[in-house]
C-alpha cells in the first residue's frame, strides 16, 4: 500500500498477529475499522438461572457449588452453578485439569451460552465462561462476534479493533449537504455503532443490514467503487491513441458480405467507428447474445486499423475459436488483399518464429490467436487495436499484456472486448462502470429459435435414434460429454469412451471427437471436417463452448446437463440454431438432481433470453463467480449486495458525479479511504 507509513511496516514484521490479520485481508487500521461483526452476543444483562429459557443464549452468574469429574457415559467435567434463583450445570466433555482447579467451589463465574433442559434441571454444554476475581461491571453494548481465523481469538481481535477505532481517522468524507439529502448517518457513528450497538438497537436491522449504520457503510463502499471507476475512465479518456480514419476497405467488406448488417450491428459499428476516430483509446464492450453476429463487427474494426496503415490483433480464449476466427477473417480479408496471421500455442517453434517476425516487421497487419499472441517474443510494429473475444474468459493480466504490446510513445491501442454473457443491470452500473458498452440486441433474420428439451438419461436410446434420423436428413449434431471438474484425465477418458460408444451405436455415420488435449492440427482437422459436413456427429468436451459456428448443426445433446453452469449451458446451446432449420437442444440429466441443478435446468428450459439467464446466474452464483472473480482483478463489494441495494447503488452513482464536480478533495479522500492501493488492476 503506497500510503502506509513506514513505522507500521516495521511494527508488522515484529507483530506475529499481523500475518493472521493479513489472512483476514486486514492490513491497515482502516481495514480493522471495516472488519465488521458477523453477529452480536448480549452480555449486557444477567438472567436469573431459574428464568433461563431454552433456545436463546443467555448470560448467567453464580457461585460454583460443586465441581466433579463424572465418568459415565463419558468422562466429563460437571460444574454446578447456583444463584439466588436456582442451579444450572455446566458440562465440559474436553477439559484441562487447570480448568477443574479454577472452577473450585466458592468461585464466582459468569457464563454465556444456551441453556437446555436436562433431567436434573437446566444445563449449558461448553459455555463461554469467566471466573470473576472481584466485582465486574456488565458491558453497556452488545458484544461483537467477528469473522476470524485459527489462532486469532475473538478477544485479541476485539482489542485490536478497539484500538483502531480510537486511532484511525474516521472523519466524514461526505459533505453535510449530501448526507442530509440522502438521509445518511454519520460515518464515525455508524462504524462505532456496528462494532458496539446498544442493547436496544434494532436487531433485525443489524442482522439483515438495513439499519441506518449499515446503510451508510454500504453507501460509502459503493461510492468508493463508483469514484474509482470514474477516475479510471477519466484517466483513460485523457490518454492518447492513434486516430483511425475511414478508408475504402471497410466499405468493400460490407459490400462483399452475403448479408446486410442488422440494425443493431450497424449501430454498434457506428459507435465503434466513432471511438476509433478519436485520439483517445476506445475501451468498449461489444455485447450480444450468442449468434448475434459480433465477429463481423470486429472484422470491420480490424479493417479500420488496416486501412489506417496500422495493425490489429484478435485474441480468443480457445485454440478452436481462434482458428475459426482465423479462417473467417482470412475468408473476408484475403479478397481485399489483407494478410492475416494465426498464432497458437501448439504451432511448431520455427513456424511461430517466422510468423512473429512478420508481425514485428509489420508485414502482416492482422494477427489472430490465443493468449499466445502476447507471449514470448511477439512484438507488433504498430498495434492500434486489440480485440478480445469472449473477454470474460481472460484474466485481467492477459488483457493488460496484450494492451502493453501496443503501448508506444505514450499512446495506447484501442480495445474492443466482446462477450455473449449479458451483464445484469446492477453489475453494469458497478463493476463495468468504466466501460462503454454497445449492445447487439437482435439476431440476424431467418433464425428459428432453438427448442430445448429436458430428458432423463434413461431415454438415451431414443436420442441416438433421433440423431440418426437428423443426420440421415443431411443435418449434423453435437454430443457434449459430461463435465468432470475434478479430473481432466477422467473427463478425457469419458470423452474417448463416449466417442467409441457412439461410433458403435451410430454405425454408418461419421462420428468425430474433439477435446482439449488434441494437437492443434488434429483439432483443426476435426473441426474442418465437421464444418464441411464430412463428420456428421461431433463428440466434444466443453472446448466447443464458445464461438464455434457451424450453421448446419441443428441438434445438440448435452450429457449430464445437471453438472453444467447456467452460462455454460446457454453458451453451449448457442452452437445450434445458427442456420435456417429448426434446432433442438436436448439436456440429458441424471437423477437425483440437487436444488441448484433443478433450478438451472428449469431456467435454461424456460428461456433462451441471455439477459434473464445472466440475471439468474447472478442470483445463483453471486457476482464473484459471475465476474470470474479470482481473475477479474476487481475488488469485490464486501458489504453492499447488488441484488438488494440497487437504490443505494443509484444514489452512490449520482453522488460520485456530484462530488467529482463540486468537491474533488472529498472525492479523493473518500477513494483513498476505501480503495487505498487496491485499484491498480482496474486499469486493464
Ligand atoms: P457471435 O455473436 O455469437 O460471435 P457470430 O459472429 O459467430 O456470432 O455470427 C453467427 C453467424 O451469423 C455467423 O455464421 C455469421 O456469419 C452470421 N451473421 C452475422 N451477421 C449476420 C447478418 N447480419 N445476417 C445474417 N447472418 C449473419
Ligand atoms: Mg463469437
XYZ file of N, CA, C and O and ligand atoms in Angstrom, residues 259-262 265 288-296 324-325 328 332 389-390 418 420 440 444-445 447 547-549 551 575 578, ligand 1:
155
model
N -24.673 -10.861 -46.619
C -25.857 -10.396 -45.872
C -25.699 -8.927 -45.531
O -24.609 -8.363 -45.643
N -26.799 -8.314 -45.163
C -26.775 -6.935 -44.658
C -26.531 -6.989 -43.168
O -27.024 -7.900 -42.495
N -25.862 -5.990 -42.633
C -25.768 -5.927 -41.178
C -27.169 -5.705 -40.614
O -27.975 -5.006 -41.222
N -27.434 -6.302 -39.471
C -28.706 -5.985 -38.808
C -28.617 -4.546 -38.306
O -27.529 -3.971 -38.230
N -26.316 -4.381 -35.384
C -24.901 -4.471 -35.769
C -24.418 -3.137 -36.321
O -23.321 -2.672 -35.994
N -23.425 -9.045 -27.119
C -24.512 -9.535 -27.955
C -24.663 -11.011 -27.707
O -23.663 -11.728 -27.555
N -25.876 -11.464 -27.650
C -26.132 -12.855 -27.323
C -25.435 -13.770 -28.327
O -25.058 -13.336 -29.414
N -25.299 -15.026 -27.966
C -24.665 -15.977 -28.878
C -25.375 -15.937 -30.225
O -26.598 -15.946 -30.287
N -24.574 -15.859 -31.282
C -25.152 -15.874 -32.627
C -25.647 -14.535 -33.135
O -26.204 -14.437 -34.223
N -25.426 -13.477 -32.365
C -25.949 -12.176 -32.790
C -25.063 -11.529 -33.855
O -25.443 -10.520 -34.442
N -23.885 -12.099 -34.098
C -23.040 -11.587 -35.172
C -22.043 -10.529 -34.734
O -21.913 -9.471 -35.353
N -21.280 -10.850 -33.692
C -20.272 -9.893 -33.223
C -19.025 -9.936 -34.093
O -18.340 -8.933 -34.264
N -18.741 -11.115 -34.652
C -17.474 -11.286 -35.360
C -17.330 -10.319 -36.533
O -16.271 -9.731 -36.735
N -18.388 -10.147 -37.276
C -18.272 -9.299 -38.464
C -18.061 -7.836 -38.053
O -17.348 -7.084 -38.725
N -10.948 -20.738 -35.858
C -12.155 -20.445 -36.614
C -12.190 -18.968 -37.013
O -12.549 -18.623 -38.130
N -11.778 -18.106 -36.090
C -11.704 -16.682 -36.417
C -10.697 -16.455 -37.538
O -10.928 -15.659 -38.440
N -12.299 -17.379 -40.782
C -13.344 -16.433 -41.148
C -12.729 -15.101 -41.603
O -13.105 -14.549 -42.632
N -12.770 -13.348 -45.301
C -13.289 -11.999 -45.541
C -12.223 -11.028 -46.049
O -12.474 -10.188 -46.894
N -12.046 -11.470 -27.800
C -13.337 -12.147 -27.898
C -13.584 -12.938 -26.620
O -12.642 -13.435 -26.002
N -14.843 -13.059 -26.232
C -15.218 -13.778 -25.015
C -14.345 -13.283 -23.865
O -13.694 -14.049 -23.169
N -15.380 -8.379 -26.443
C -16.667 -8.923 -26.866
C -17.118 -9.995 -25.886
O -16.296 -10.748 -25.358
N -20.622 -12.688 -24.977
C -22.001 -13.127 -25.189
C -22.723 -13.212 -23.861
O -23.898 -13.516 -23.817
N -25.662 -5.573 -29.153
C -26.366 -6.085 -30.334
C -27.557 -6.854 -29.800
O -27.420 -7.948 -29.268
N -29.620 -12.047 -36.354
C -29.814 -11.929 -37.805
C -31.134 -12.587 -38.198
O -31.589 -13.513 -37.527
N -31.738 -12.109 -39.274
C -33.061 -12.612 -39.654
C -33.011 -14.081 -40.070
O -31.953 -14.601 -40.420
N -33.547 -16.790 -38.302
C -33.193 -17.823 -37.324
C -34.460 -18.386 -36.707
O -35.379 -17.632 -36.382
N -18.054 -19.739 -29.182
C -17.707 -19.250 -30.508
C -17.900 -20.165 -31.700
O -18.065 -19.688 -32.805
N -17.879 -21.487 -31.497
C -17.893 -22.366 -32.664
C -19.159 -22.145 -33.494
O -20.253 -22.058 -32.967
N -18.961 -22.031 -34.793
C -20.056 -21.613 -35.671
C -20.170 -22.561 -36.864
O -19.466 -22.423 -37.846
N -23.294 -23.626 -38.991
C -24.744 -23.412 -39.111
C -25.553 -24.671 -39.432
O -26.721 -24.752 -39.080
N -24.496 -22.977 -29.847
C -23.822 -23.573 -31.015
C -24.829 -24.055 -32.046
O -24.478 -24.293 -33.190
N -28.075 -21.804 -35.570
C -27.323 -20.797 -36.314
C -27.684 -20.810 -37.784
O -27.192 -19.995 -38.551
P -21.467 -14.341 -32.169
O -22.052 -13.016 -31.862
O -22.031 -15.421 -31.320
O -19.963 -14.311 -32.164
P -21.075 -14.846 -34.943
O -20.325 -13.605 -35.224
O -20.331 -16.122 -34.882
O -21.942 -14.690 -33.627
O -22.252 -14.931 -36.013
C -23.125 -16.030 -36.086
C -23.471 -16.346 -37.513
O -24.312 -15.342 -38.058
C -22.277 -16.408 -38.422
O -22.450 -17.502 -39.282
C -22.330 -15.093 -39.166
O -21.711 -15.171 -40.431
C -23.810 -14.870 -39.285
N -24.207 -13.469 -39.401
C -23.644 -12.410 -38.779
N -24.287 -11.278 -39.083
C -25.300 -11.609 -39.917
C -26.342 -10.872 -40.567
N -26.459 -9.559 -40.401
N -27.203 -11.562 -41.328
C -27.087 -12.888 -41.471
N -26.148 -13.640 -40.907
C -25.245 -13.021 -40.123
